[in-house]
Short mmCIF file of C-alpha atoms and ligand atoms in Angstrom, two decimals:
data_model
loop_
_atom_site.label_atom_id
_atom_site.label_comp_id
_atom_site.label_asym_id
_atom_site.label_seq_id
_atom_site.Cartn_x
_atom_site.Cartn_y
_atom_site.Cartn_z
CA MET L 1379 6.76 5.46 -18.71
CA ILE L 1380 8.06 3.84 -15.54
CA LYS L 1381 8.50 0.09 -15.90
CA GLY L 1382 9.60 -0.39 -12.30
CA ASP L 1383 10.47 -3.68 -10.65
CA GLY L 1384 9.27 -7.29 -10.49
CA ILE L 1385 6.50 -7.85 -13.03
CA GLY L 1386 6.52 -4.09 -13.86
CA PRO L 1387 8.48 -4.33 -17.15
CA GLU L 1388 6.36 -7.26 -18.41
CA ILE L 1389 3.01 -5.61 -17.74
CA ILE L 1390 4.08 -2.20 -19.05
CA GLU L 1391 5.27 -3.83 -22.27
CA GLN L 1392 1.74 -5.14 -22.83
CA ALA L 1393 0.11 -1.81 -21.95
CA VAL L 1394 2.38 -0.10 -24.48
CA ARG L 1395 1.47 -2.69 -27.10
CA VAL L 1396 -2.24 -1.98 -26.55
CA LEU L 1397 -1.73 1.80 -26.46
CA ASP L 1398 0.21 1.80 -29.73
CA CYS L 1399 -2.41 -0.31 -31.43
CA THR L 1400 -5.21 1.91 -30.07
CA ALA L 1401 -3.39 5.09 -31.08
CA GLY L 1402 -2.99 3.72 -34.61
CA LYS L 1403 -6.69 2.95 -34.83
CA PHE L 1404 -7.85 6.32 -33.47
CA GLY L 1405 -5.27 8.45 -35.31
CA PHE L 1406 -2.92 9.75 -32.65
CA THR L 1407 0.67 8.97 -31.66
CA MET L 1408 2.05 8.07 -28.25
CA ASN L 1409 5.57 9.22 -27.30
CA TYR L 1410 7.14 7.41 -24.36
CA VAL L 1411 9.89 8.77 -22.15
CA PRO L 1412 11.41 5.90 -20.11
CA MET L 1413 12.11 6.82 -16.49
CA ASP L 1414 13.47 4.94 -13.48
CA LEU L 1415 11.78 4.71 -10.09
CA GLY L 1416 12.04 2.34 -7.14
CA GLY L 1417 14.43 -0.60 -6.97
CA CYS L 1418 15.79 -0.22 -10.50
CA SER L 1419 16.64 3.40 -9.72
CA ILE L 1420 18.43 2.31 -6.51
CA ASP L 1421 20.51 -0.17 -8.53
CA LYS L 1422 21.49 2.49 -11.08
CA TYR L 1423 21.77 5.67 -9.03
CA GLY L 1424 21.70 4.63 -5.36
CA VAL L 1425 18.38 6.39 -4.70
CA PRO L 1426 14.77 5.37 -5.49
CA LEU L 1427 13.91 8.70 -7.15
CA THR L 1428 16.23 11.14 -8.92
CA ASP L 1429 15.70 14.81 -9.75
CA ASP L 1430 16.07 13.79 -13.38
CA THR L 1431 13.03 11.48 -13.16
CA ILE L 1432 10.96 14.25 -11.59
CA ALA L 1433 12.06 16.75 -14.24
CA GLN L 1434 11.32 14.32 -17.08
CA ALA L 1435 7.90 13.41 -15.65
CA LYS L 1436 6.99 17.09 -15.51
CA THR L 1437 7.60 17.44 -19.26
CA CYS L 1438 5.01 14.72 -20.01
CA ASP L 1439 1.19 14.78 -20.22
CA ALA L 1440 0.92 11.76 -17.93
CA VAL L 1441 2.94 9.00 -16.27
CA LEU L 1442 2.15 5.32 -16.80
CA MET L 1443 3.75 3.08 -14.21
CA GLY L 1444 4.13 -0.67 -13.72
CA SER L 1445 4.85 -1.36 -10.08
CA ILE L 1446 7.83 -0.96 -7.83
CA GLY L 1447 9.43 -2.83 -4.97
CA GLY L 1448 10.91 -6.25 -4.32
CA ASP L 1449 10.43 -9.03 -1.81
CA PRO L 1450 10.97 -7.29 1.55
CA LYS L 1451 12.31 -10.55 3.05
CA THR L 1452 15.05 -11.19 0.49
CA SER L 1453 15.73 -8.03 -1.51
CA PRO L 1454 18.81 -5.96 -0.52
CA TRP L 1455 16.71 -2.80 -1.15
CA TYR L 1456 15.00 -3.45 2.21
CA ARG L 1457 18.26 -3.40 4.14
CA LEU L 1458 18.59 0.30 3.28
CA ASP L 1459 17.40 3.17 5.42
CA PRO L 1460 13.57 3.46 4.99
CA LYS L 1461 14.01 6.82 3.23
CA LYS L 1462 16.09 5.09 0.53
CA ARG L 1463 13.82 2.10 -0.09
CA PRO L 1464 11.74 1.68 -3.29
CA GLU L 1465 8.46 2.85 -1.72
CA ALA L 1466 10.06 6.16 -0.69
CA GLY L 1467 10.41 6.84 -4.42
CA LEU L 1468 6.68 6.43 -4.89
CA LEU L 1469 5.81 8.80 -2.05
CA GLY L 1470 8.43 11.22 -3.36
CA ILE L 1471 7.12 11.29 -6.93
CA ARG L 1472 3.51 11.73 -5.74
CA LYS L 1473 4.58 14.75 -3.74
CA ALA L 1474 6.84 16.19 -6.45
CA LEU L 1475 4.10 15.94 -9.07
CA GLY L 1476 1.37 17.37 -6.80
CA LEU L 1477 -0.85 14.29 -7.06
CA PHE L 1478 -3.67 14.96 -4.62
CA ALA L 1479 -6.54 12.78 -5.84
CA ASN L 1480 -6.33 8.99 -5.96
CA LEU L 1481 -8.91 7.13 -8.00
CA ARG L 1482 -9.40 3.38 -7.51
CA PHE L 1483 -11.81 1.72 -9.86
CA SER L 1484 -13.82 -1.33 -8.83
CA VAL L 1485 -15.57 -3.12 -11.66
CA LEU L 1486 -16.97 -6.63 -11.55
CA TYR L 1487 -16.90 -8.07 -15.05
CA ASP L 1488 -19.73 -10.48 -15.94
CA ASP L 1489 -17.18 -13.10 -16.91
CA LEU L 1490 -15.38 -12.83 -13.56
CA MET L 1491 -18.42 -13.20 -11.31
CA ASP L 1492 -16.68 -16.16 -9.63
CA ALA L 1493 -13.94 -13.88 -8.24
CA CYS L 1494 -16.46 -11.84 -6.22
CA PRO L 1495 -16.72 -12.97 -2.60
CA LEU L 1496 -20.21 -11.46 -2.21
CA ARG L 1497 -23.46 -13.41 -2.50
CA GLU L 1498 -24.42 -14.02 -6.13
CA ASP L 1499 -27.67 -12.00 -5.96
CA ILE L 1500 -25.69 -8.98 -4.72
CA ALA L 1501 -22.96 -9.40 -7.33
CA ARG L 1502 -25.49 -9.77 -10.14
CA GLU L 1503 -26.87 -6.29 -9.44
CA GLY L 1504 -23.57 -5.07 -10.94
CA ILE L 1505 -20.49 -3.42 -9.43
CA ASP L 1506 -18.91 -0.45 -11.15
CA PHE L 1507 -17.72 2.41 -8.96
CA VAL L 1508 -14.68 4.58 -8.32
CA ILE L 1509 -13.39 5.86 -4.98
CA LEU L 1510 -11.74 9.28 -5.06
CA ARG L 1511 -9.49 9.58 -2.05
CA GLU L 1512 -7.81 12.83 -1.04
CA LEU L 1513 -4.08 12.02 -0.90
CA THR L 1514 -2.14 14.88 0.59
CA GLY L 1515 -4.12 16.22 3.57
CA GLY L 1516 -6.10 15.17 6.61
CA LEU L 1517 -4.98 13.10 9.57
CA TYR L 1518 -1.92 11.56 7.90
CA PHE L 1519 -0.38 14.96 7.19
CA GLY L 1520 -1.65 17.03 10.14
CA GLU L 1521 0.48 18.10 13.09
CA LYS L 1522 1.53 15.16 15.26
CA LYS L 1523 2.87 15.13 18.77
CA THR L 1524 3.24 12.97 21.86
CA GLU L 1525 3.62 14.84 25.14
CA THR L 1526 3.41 14.12 28.82
CA VAL L 1527 0.34 15.63 30.42
CA GLY L 1528 -0.52 15.03 34.07
CA GLY L 1529 2.06 12.25 34.37
CA GLU L 1530 0.96 10.22 31.31
CA GLU L 1531 1.70 10.28 27.61
CA VAL L 1532 -0.86 11.91 25.32
CA ALA L 1533 -0.65 11.50 21.55
CA THR L 1534 -2.34 13.91 19.13
CA ASP L 1535 -2.88 13.83 15.36
CA VAL L 1536 -4.57 16.84 13.82
CA LEU L 1537 -7.23 16.34 11.13
CA SER L 1538 -7.56 19.52 9.14
CA TYR L 1539 -8.82 20.44 5.66
CA SER L 1540 -9.13 23.80 3.97
CA GLU L 1541 -11.93 24.75 1.59
CA SER L 1542 -9.49 24.91 -1.32
CA GLU L 1543 -8.15 21.39 -0.62
CA ILE L 1544 -11.70 20.06 -0.62
CA ARG L 1545 -12.77 22.02 -3.67
CA ARG L 1546 -9.89 20.88 -5.91
CA ILE L 1547 -10.65 17.18 -5.36
CA ALA L 1548 -14.41 17.71 -5.44
CA VAL L 1549 -14.02 19.22 -8.95
CA LYS L 1550 -12.33 15.97 -10.01
CA ALA L 1551 -15.15 13.97 -8.44
CA PHE L 1552 -17.92 15.97 -10.14
CA ASP L 1553 -16.05 15.82 -13.46
CA SER L 1554 -15.63 12.04 -13.07
CA ALA L 1555 -19.34 11.69 -12.29
CA MET L 1556 -20.18 13.62 -15.47
CA LEU L 1557 -18.09 11.10 -17.46
CA ARG L 1558 -19.90 8.20 -15.73
CA ARG L 1559 -23.43 7.63 -14.38
CA LYS L 1560 -23.67 11.10 -12.78
CA LYS L 1561 -23.99 10.00 -9.20
CA LEU L 1562 -21.70 11.26 -6.43
CA THR L 1563 -21.62 10.03 -2.82
CA LEU L 1564 -19.65 12.07 -0.29
CA VAL L 1565 -18.49 9.77 2.51
CA ASP L 1566 -17.71 11.49 5.81
CA LYS L 1567 -18.45 11.53 9.53
CA ALA L 1568 -20.31 14.83 9.63
CA ASN L 1569 -22.26 13.80 12.73
CA VAL L 1570 -19.07 14.14 14.80
CA LEU L 1571 -16.25 15.76 12.80
CA GLU L 1572 -15.97 19.47 12.12
CA SER L 1573 -13.77 18.77 9.05
CA SER L 1574 -16.51 16.52 7.62
CA ARG L 1575 -19.04 19.33 8.04
CA LEU L 1576 -16.78 21.55 5.92
CA TRP L 1577 -16.57 18.82 3.25
CA ARG L 1578 -20.40 18.73 3.16
CA LYS L 1579 -20.69 22.50 2.94
CA VAL L 1580 -18.18 22.83 0.07
CA VAL L 1581 -19.55 19.86 -1.88
CA GLY L 1582 -23.14 21.08 -1.33
CA GLU L 1583 -22.24 24.51 -2.74
CA MET L 1584 -20.46 22.99 -5.74
CA ALA L 1585 -23.41 20.71 -6.49
CA LYS L 1586 -25.29 23.79 -7.77
CA ASP L 1587 -22.79 24.02 -10.63
CA TYR L 1588 -23.43 20.38 -11.57
CA PRO L 1589 -27.23 20.13 -11.72
CA GLU L 1590 -27.07 16.85 -13.65
CA VAL L 1591 -25.13 15.10 -10.87
CA ASP L 1592 -27.17 13.40 -8.18
CA VAL L 1593 -25.30 14.03 -4.89
CA ASP L 1594 -25.83 12.12 -1.69
CA TYR L 1595 -24.04 11.98 1.67
CA MET L 1596 -23.17 8.92 3.72
CA TYR L 1597 -21.43 8.39 7.06
CA VAL L 1598 -18.27 6.31 6.70
CA ASP L 1599 -19.46 3.51 9.03
CA ASN L 1600 -22.58 3.10 6.91
CA ALA L 1601 -20.51 3.28 3.70
CA ALA L 1602 -18.32 0.40 4.92
CA MET L 1603 -21.48 -1.69 5.30
CA GLN L 1604 -23.12 -0.55 2.07
CA LEU L 1605 -20.02 -1.47 0.03
CA VAL L 1606 -20.67 -5.13 0.80
CA ARG L 1607 -24.46 -4.95 1.23
CA ARG L 1608 -25.36 -3.18 -2.03
CA PRO L 1609 -22.29 -2.00 -3.96
CA SER L 1610 -24.43 -1.41 -7.07
CA GLN L 1611 -25.69 1.86 -5.51
CA PHE L 1612 -22.27 3.55 -5.90
CA ASP L 1613 -20.89 5.38 -8.92
CA VAL L 1614 -18.38 8.01 -7.70
CA VAL L 1615 -17.44 7.95 -4.01
CA LEU L 1616 -15.58 11.02 -2.75
CA THR L 1617 -13.83 10.95 0.60
CA GLU L 1618 -10.97 12.27 2.69
CA ASN L 1619 -7.58 10.61 3.06
CA MET L 1620 -7.98 8.11 5.92
CA PHE L 1621 -11.55 7.03 5.12
CA GLY L 1622 -10.43 6.56 1.50
CA ASP L 1623 -7.42 4.50 2.54
CA ILE L 1624 -9.64 2.04 4.37
CA LEU L 1625 -12.59 1.96 1.97
CA SER L 1626 -10.46 1.52 -1.14
CA ASP L 1627 -8.90 -1.64 0.29
CA GLU L 1628 -12.36 -2.94 1.16
CA ALA L 1629 -13.43 -2.10 -2.39
CA SER L 1630 -10.56 -4.17 -3.87
CA MET L 1631 -11.87 -7.22 -2.06
CA VAL L 1632 -15.42 -6.63 -3.27
CA VAL L 1633 -14.40 -7.29 -6.88
CA GLY L 1634 -12.01 -10.04 -5.91
CA SER L 1635 -9.25 -10.01 -8.44
CA ILE L 1636 -6.21 -7.86 -7.70
CA GLY L 1637 -4.94 -8.26 -11.26
CA MET L 1638 -7.91 -6.29 -12.63
CA GLN L 1639 -7.87 -3.02 -10.68
CA PRO L 1640 -6.55 0.13 -12.31
CA SER L 1641 -5.79 3.32 -10.40
CA ALA L 1642 -5.02 6.93 -11.16
CA SER L 1643 -3.49 9.72 -9.09
CA LEU L 1644 -4.38 13.14 -10.44
CA ALA L 1645 -2.84 16.60 -10.10
CA GLU L 1646 -4.32 20.01 -10.98
CA GLY L 1647 -5.26 20.20 -14.65
CA SER L 1648 -5.18 17.00 -16.64
CA PHE L 1649 -1.85 15.53 -15.45
CA GLY L 1650 -1.98 12.16 -13.71
CA LEU L 1651 0.00 9.05 -12.79
CA TYR L 1652 -1.60 5.73 -13.74
CA GLU L 1653 -0.71 2.36 -12.27
CA PRO L 1654 -2.28 -0.97 -11.37
CA SER L 1655 -3.48 -1.29 -7.75
CA HIS L 1656 -1.36 -4.40 -7.20
CA GLY L 1657 2.33 -4.54 -6.32
CA SER L 1658 5.36 -5.85 -8.20
CA ALA L 1659 4.57 -9.54 -7.50
CA PRO L 1660 8.24 -10.62 -7.21
CA ASP L 1661 7.06 -14.22 -6.70
CA ILE L 1662 6.01 -14.48 -10.37
CA ALA L 1663 8.31 -11.93 -12.03
CA GLY L 1664 9.89 -13.00 -15.32
CA GLN L 1665 7.66 -16.07 -15.68
CA ASP L 1666 5.11 -14.71 -18.19
CA ARG L 1667 2.39 -15.38 -15.60
CA ALA L 1668 1.45 -11.83 -14.55
CA ASN L 1669 -1.95 -10.47 -15.44
CA PRO L 1670 -1.36 -7.27 -17.44
CA LEU L 1671 -5.03 -6.20 -17.47
CA ALA L 1672 -4.93 -3.80 -14.49
CA THR L 1673 -2.07 -1.97 -16.23
CA ILE L 1674 -3.85 -2.01 -19.59
CA LEU L 1675 -6.98 -0.64 -17.86
CA SER L 1676 -4.81 2.00 -16.14
CA ALA L 1677 -3.61 3.00 -19.61
CA ALA L 1678 -7.28 3.32 -20.65
CA CYS L 1679 -7.83 5.66 -17.66
CA MET L 1680 -4.84 7.68 -18.83
CA LEU L 1681 -6.39 8.02 -22.29
CA ARG L 1682 -9.62 9.24 -20.66
CA TYR L 1683 -8.41 11.52 -17.87
CA SER L 1684 -5.10 12.93 -19.12
CA LEU L 1685 -5.07 12.59 -22.89
CA GLY L 1686 -8.71 13.40 -23.69
CA GLU L 1687 -9.16 10.24 -25.80
CA GLU L 1688 -12.48 8.99 -24.42
CA GLU L 1689 -13.39 6.90 -27.46
CA ALA L 1690 -10.02 5.16 -27.42
CA ALA L 1691 -10.35 4.53 -23.65
CA CYS L 1692 -13.76 2.89 -24.17
CA ALA L 1693 -12.34 0.76 -26.98
CA VAL L 1694 -9.61 -0.61 -24.68
CA GLU L 1695 -12.12 -1.35 -21.90
CA ARG L 1696 -14.45 -3.11 -24.35
CA ALA L 1697 -11.52 -5.12 -25.71
CA VAL L 1698 -10.65 -6.32 -22.19
CA MET L 1699 -14.24 -7.46 -21.63
CA ASP L 1700 -14.28 -9.30 -24.98
CA VAL L 1701 -10.98 -11.05 -24.33
CA LEU L 1702 -12.07 -12.29 -20.88
CA LYS L 1703 -14.77 -14.38 -22.54
CA LEU L 1704 -12.07 -16.48 -24.22
CA PHE L 1705 -8.76 -16.08 -22.40
CA ARG L 1706 -7.51 -15.83 -18.82
CA THR L 1707 -4.13 -15.43 -17.14
CA PRO L 1708 -3.54 -18.08 -14.43
CA ASP L 1709 -4.67 -15.78 -11.57
CA LEU L 1710 -8.15 -15.42 -13.12
CA LYS L 1711 -8.68 -19.00 -14.19
CA SER L 1712 -11.33 -21.01 -12.37
CA GLU L 1713 -12.23 -24.66 -12.83
CA ASN L 1714 -15.68 -24.05 -14.24
CA ASP L 1715 -14.93 -21.62 -17.05
CA ASN L 1716 -14.21 -22.67 -20.61
CA THR L 1717 -11.51 -20.16 -21.31
CA ALA L 1718 -7.92 -20.85 -22.37
CA VAL L 1719 -5.04 -19.97 -20.06
CA VAL L 1720 -2.57 -17.55 -21.61
CA GLY L 1721 0.60 -15.80 -20.41
CA THR L 1722 1.28 -12.09 -19.97
CA ALA L 1723 2.48 -11.42 -23.51
CA ARG L 1724 -0.30 -13.37 -25.22
CA MET L 1725 -2.91 -11.59 -23.09
CA GLY L 1726 -1.52 -8.23 -24.26
CA GLU L 1727 -1.63 -9.41 -27.88
CA CYS L 1728 -5.23 -10.59 -27.47
CA VAL L 1729 -6.36 -7.20 -26.13
CA ALA L 1730 -4.50 -5.36 -28.90
CA GLU L 1731 -6.12 -7.63 -31.50
CA ALA L 1732 -9.54 -7.06 -29.94
CA VAL L 1733 -9.05 -3.28 -30.15
CA ARG L 1734 -7.93 -3.61 -33.78
CA ASN L 1735 -10.94 -5.76 -34.71
CA GLN L 1736 -13.57 -3.46 -33.18
CA LYS L 1737 -15.95 -1.90 -35.69
P1 NAD M 448 1.57 -7.85 -4.65
O1 NAD M 448 0.35 -7.12 -5.10
O2 NAD M 448 2.80 -7.58 -5.44
O3 NAD M 448 1.31 -9.43 -4.67
C1 NAD M 448 0.31 -10.08 -3.87
C2 NAD M 448 -0.08 -11.40 -4.54
O4 NAD M 448 -0.83 -11.12 -5.72
C3 NAD M 448 1.13 -12.23 -5.00
O5 NAD M 448 0.85 -13.58 -4.85
C4 NAD M 448 1.25 -11.90 -6.48
O6 NAD M 448 1.83 -12.94 -7.25
C5 NAD M 448 -0.20 -11.66 -6.86
N1 NAD M 448 -0.30 -10.66 -7.94
C6 NAD M 448 -0.14 -9.32 -7.82
N2 NAD M 448 -0.27 -8.74 -9.01
C7 NAD M 448 -0.55 -9.71 -9.90
C8 NAD M 448 -0.77 -9.74 -11.29
N3 NAD M 448 -0.78 -8.62 -12.05
N4 NAD M 448 -1.00 -10.92 -11.89
C9 NAD M 448 -1.03 -12.06 -11.17
N5 NAD M 448 -0.82 -12.11 -9.85
C10 NAD M 448 -0.57 -10.94 -9.22
O7 NAD M 448 1.78 -7.47 -3.11
P2 NAD M 448 3.00 -7.82 -2.14
O8 NAD M 448 3.50 -9.19 -2.42
O9 NAD M 448 2.52 -7.47 -0.81
O10 NAD M 448 4.12 -6.75 -2.53
C11 NAD M 448 5.21 -7.05 -3.39
C12 NAD M 448 6.02 -5.76 -3.60
O11 NAD M 448 5.19 -4.81 -4.27
C13 NAD M 448 6.45 -5.11 -2.29
O12 NAD M 448 7.75 -4.61 -2.46
C14 NAD M 448 5.46 -3.98 -2.11
O13 NAD M 448 6.00 -2.91 -1.35
C15 NAD M 448 5.26 -3.57 -3.55
N6 NAD M 448 4.01 -2.81 -3.81
C16 NAD M 448 4.11 -1.80 -4.74
C17 NAD M 448 2.98 -1.08 -5.06
C18 NAD M 448 3.12 0.00 -6.11
O14 NAD M 448 4.02 -0.05 -6.91
N7 NAD M 448 2.24 0.96 -6.11
C19 NAD M 448 1.75 -1.39 -4.48
C20 NAD M 448 1.67 -2.45 -3.56
C21 NAD M 448 2.83 -3.16 -3.24
#
């Protein structure tokens, strides 16, 4: 358990409250190992990530994280060398734990239709998809160089993927599809990129082992359009690192509310790191105003993907939907809903109560 900085401790406290209540109801026990990462680690140890944190994380089944970082304009952490800033801790822990698949979930809840910037008829078709982005390969990690050729500078970034890199994330995508609506869309640029053609070949071969999963292929430029034109067509979207980087930010906007988006970063096996998609919101830290739902929903993902507690995960997700009918944190409140505004702690209590009261 990494509380982190800013609103991190407040939102993690609520996720733990909901997890404990859920564990009690479904007959298992959660054991938490507190670990430091980011700004709070800099304050204590002078570095954003210690070997001790890595070692402790490796002894656990999963890591649940709040968020890290401070206000880059005012926080002393941002006067440090970039390698010693809070975000370096996040990159470091991802690498140390071998997290190669990032999952960002985009769900539009009926009661939050107002938050969606798309036309109502499009939103009403329903939005519930996950983007699986490869995290450790591709253009961002390929060989890079700038050289002088024929009297001018030439910059090169290599985009390369091996079959095994593609296969290990594709397994996660097929397995996710099996837990969901059994539809998988591979997003690539196979009309021009050799690496994309390898993605298609590997995924096409693997599809034979998952006969129940309906697989389709889409070029990334079309996918960028389809995400806003008809997002209801997507269930699991699998894509390489850079395309995933861009599309997952577009996807956050499609459902509107940043306080509602969970994410998971998975390693081989069942290990994963779970965190909300938003940052540490230093502007509202310590004010009991933060929306803890993205963190609570990240905890539900952890129950599903790392702890094998599918029923408990569904119970938490249902509880969140139930609570939204009656209560909202300030970021979700709109003029024309009849819900009551509650703070971070009360929202956590409401979700825990809703889990407890489920039949
Ligand atoms: P941010 O997501 O923290 O905040 C953007 C806006 O959304 C702010 O107005 C904030 O108040 C609001 N907001 C965010 N989460 C909210 C929540 N749960 N409830 C209610 N409102 C919420 O992004 P930022 O301001 O660009 O970044 C702040 C810090 O967070 C920076 O140090 C940044 O590097 C860090 N960050 C960390 C992560 C991470 O831990 N994975 C991700 C993104 C940003």
